[in-house]
């Protein structure tokens, strides 16, 4: 226990790093607040926006769908899409409402009809009608035992069970989840974790303490255990600060957290989710997921620290590990297909809640369809175990330099 | 207790650092004397299990060195720095824990050792702010925490003032009664009076292991004193090993190591260990 306490003192609970933690918490709060506050264009606009949403909650009002879609299309034609329109949405709550309702309209159409021809992802069909067509087609060609059939059959069942998305006032949660974007998890959570973890082993080299550690009774195994626990605690503490800070900031901006009881499909980024979670339940799952991914990454960073002799180098390599995932985003689709394990299970991808829990991607595991989230858990668990074993092995074989 | 080092070799790439080192250790102080780059630290690291030997063996009571051996080892490395956030006490607690002491034992031992190395009043200060001498003493305390059967000290007196040096020597003398101490140094007076055996190491080879007196006896008739004019000193130094030079009026009294009489007026002196050291490392090859 004392070893762990002292190890933690080196990594986390010393004055310097406590200050860094406090600064990070402030950053998280400020980010949570400002992205939310400004994306709605201030409190007054926010209130206008939410009252419009409240008027249109529930299943799709087709007439309103047409009105909003037309209004939004017109605005896009006028201002241009992408960042330009985002800017106008902030200033104009009516436009923002129309944009959101237009998106919702599309989501409901997608739910029934799938994407319009050409936009449909042929490897990941969505929409009840296309799914039914596909199943009929597979039946006709006698492929009822195929993986594809099993997968789409299951998806169709889930879609019917969950029903079409509804429109609700979940602005707090939408903002919170946009704060928990893959990029934020990567740069504001995992990156600082690499900073804290990098010295855990390299510090022993720098100070020459390796000389003493490695020839002491507990210097080859027990010390690794306490360093691993230190890494895990660091990851957990950082994740909690990240989640709590963004939560507080977002709440400070919206002043409410309404909507926790609605289906997670009411969230703008999770309209095609295949899970029956409420938003509240899903937020909890997301927190666990973020903590889990942070722990897995902390063990990568720890292994890197164990293999390198200098702190800056270890930090740099950990950063490169994070960059690799980001780099895959610019791969062409051919390369993406070829390198799918890296593309799908890099920290960049694992940190993206919307693709892990929001999509319909499944994998073929011995003919059985398995969801991205399930496979993600499995892959990350295997990685975690492997890294831990490697860290032990590295210290066992370590020699002084 | 018996530690046997047999034919240990170590090379880094093409560089042979140790070329077959063999000796035996039991209780008592063993002085490992050798100039810079002789391979002292390399040998010590092999003994501490920190680097593997390229060939050869180190056996502790007839067995390969394992966790049990590590539990009985105390080691003070040549270069030691400390964690920036630790007080002296935290540092010793950390090492005590690594050495497997229980918290109660550790607290007792830390109190005792802090007393012995005279750091009691500084235990709550951050050890990166200690003076060089204090850091050394903290390092020595760290090595003694587990009451080691084998204590290995790599240049432990570097940076200590004469008083601290003597104090350190006393601690080690008392400590070595029923334990083995290997003390590497290039300062002869560190081991001169206390070492039971002296191991001279040069270019990765050790000579015969003897006590200091044997080395000195072999120097009988090879240590000379004479006076020369100051302007002759430089020339004289080229061809002789001078172990001391003291101005005396217009002349300089020099202490010279030589197999034969270096000067017609030279007289023989009583050898000391420093003479033996210089003879071993500076005379033998260069002058013979
Ligand atoms: N990791 C290494 N890689 C290559 N050469 C090394 C390494 N470590 C030591 N050496 C070389 O081995 C030789 C012996 O070094 P060592 O540190 O053992 O000497 P030493 O007797 O302790 O010297 P000093 O009195 O200066 O501490 C030196 O020539 C050194 O350059
Ligand atoms: Mg050395």
Short mmCIF file of C-alpha atoms in Angstrom, two decimals, chain A residues 1-3 5-7 9-11 14-16 203-204 206-223 226-227 398-401, chain B residues 45 48-52 67 70-71 73 75-77 79-86 90-91 93-95 97-104 106-107 110 142:
data_model
loop_
_atom_site.label_atom_id
_atom_site.label_comp_id
_atom_site.label_asym_id
_atom_site.label_seq_id
_atom_site.Cartn_x
_atom_site.Cartn_y
_atom_site.Cartn_z
CA UNK A 1 0.00 0.00 0.00
CA UNK A 2 2.77 2.38 0.92
CA UNK A 3 4.53 1.59 -2.32
CA UNK A 5 0.87 5.61 -2.26
CA UNK A 6 4.42 6.77 -2.95
CA UNK A 7 4.17 5.75 -6.59
CA UNK A 9 2.74 10.68 -5.21
CA UNK A 10 5.38 10.63 -7.94
CA UNK A 11 2.80 10.57 -10.71
CA UNK A 14 2.38 15.91 -5.96
CA UNK A 15 1.91 19.65 -6.01
CA UNK A 16 2.92 20.21 -9.60
CA UNK A 203 12.00 8.71 -14.40
CA UNK A 204 13.70 5.66 -12.91
CA UNK A 206 16.78 9.45 -15.59
CA UNK A 207 17.45 9.49 -11.86
CA UNK A 208 19.51 6.32 -11.90
CA UNK A 209 17.01 4.82 -9.48
CA UNK A 210 16.76 1.87 -11.85
CA UNK A 211 20.05 0.77 -10.31
CA UNK A 212 18.41 0.43 -6.94
CA UNK A 213 14.97 -0.65 -8.08
CA UNK A 214 16.17 -3.48 -10.28
CA UNK A 215 18.35 -5.10 -7.63
CA UNK A 216 15.78 -4.87 -4.88
CA UNK A 217 13.52 -7.68 -3.85
CA UNK A 218 10.31 -6.19 -5.22
CA UNK A 219 11.91 -4.29 -8.05
CA UNK A 220 11.00 -6.61 -10.87
CA UNK A 221 7.40 -7.55 -10.23
CA UNK A 222 5.66 -5.85 -7.32
CA UNK A 223 6.82 -2.44 -8.42
CA UNK A 226 2.00 -0.60 -8.27
CA UNK A 227 2.98 1.29 -11.41
CA UNK A 398 15.21 -4.74 -17.96
CA UNK A 399 18.89 -3.85 -17.68
CA UNK A 400 20.37 -0.52 -16.69
CA UNK A 401 21.67 1.76 -19.38
CA UNK B 45 26.48 -3.85 -12.12
CA UNK B 48 24.05 -6.47 -8.67
CA UNK B 49 22.25 -8.26 -11.51
CA UNK B 50 21.66 -5.03 -13.38
CA UNK B 51 23.36 -6.11 -16.57
CA UNK B 52 24.11 -9.62 -17.78
CA UNK B 67 15.29 -12.91 -5.82
CA UNK B 70 18.54 -9.53 -4.30
CA UNK B 71 16.81 -9.50 -0.93
CA UNK B 73 21.87 -7.07 -1.40
CA UNK B 75 23.77 -1.24 -3.47
CA UNK B 76 24.83 2.35 -3.75
CA UNK B 77 25.26 3.30 -7.41
CA UNK B 79 25.47 8.23 -9.98
CA UNK B 80 22.28 8.60 -8.07
CA UNK B 81 19.67 11.28 -8.36
CA UNK B 82 16.37 11.54 -6.54
CA UNK B 83 12.71 12.00 -7.33
CA UNK B 84 11.81 15.67 -7.44
CA UNK B 85 8.78 15.38 -5.17
CA UNK B 86 10.10 13.18 -2.40
CA UNK B 90 9.54 9.33 1.56
CA UNK B 91 12.55 8.30 -0.43
CA UNK B 93 10.19 4.59 2.70
CA UNK B 94 9.99 3.91 -1.00
CA UNK B 95 13.23 1.96 -1.11
CA UNK B 97 9.18 -0.99 0.56
CA UNK B 98 10.95 -2.18 -2.57
CA UNK B 99 13.26 -4.14 -0.34
CA UNK B 100 10.30 -5.83 1.24
CA UNK B 101 10.41 -4.29 4.70
CA UNK B 102 7.10 -4.02 6.52
CA UNK B 103 5.98 -0.49 7.34
CA UNK B 104 6.81 -0.97 11.03
CA UNK B 106 10.84 0.39 7.76
CA UNK B 107 9.94 3.16 10.19
CA UNK B 110 14.72 4.66 8.84
CA UNK B 142 19.20 3.53 1.40
#
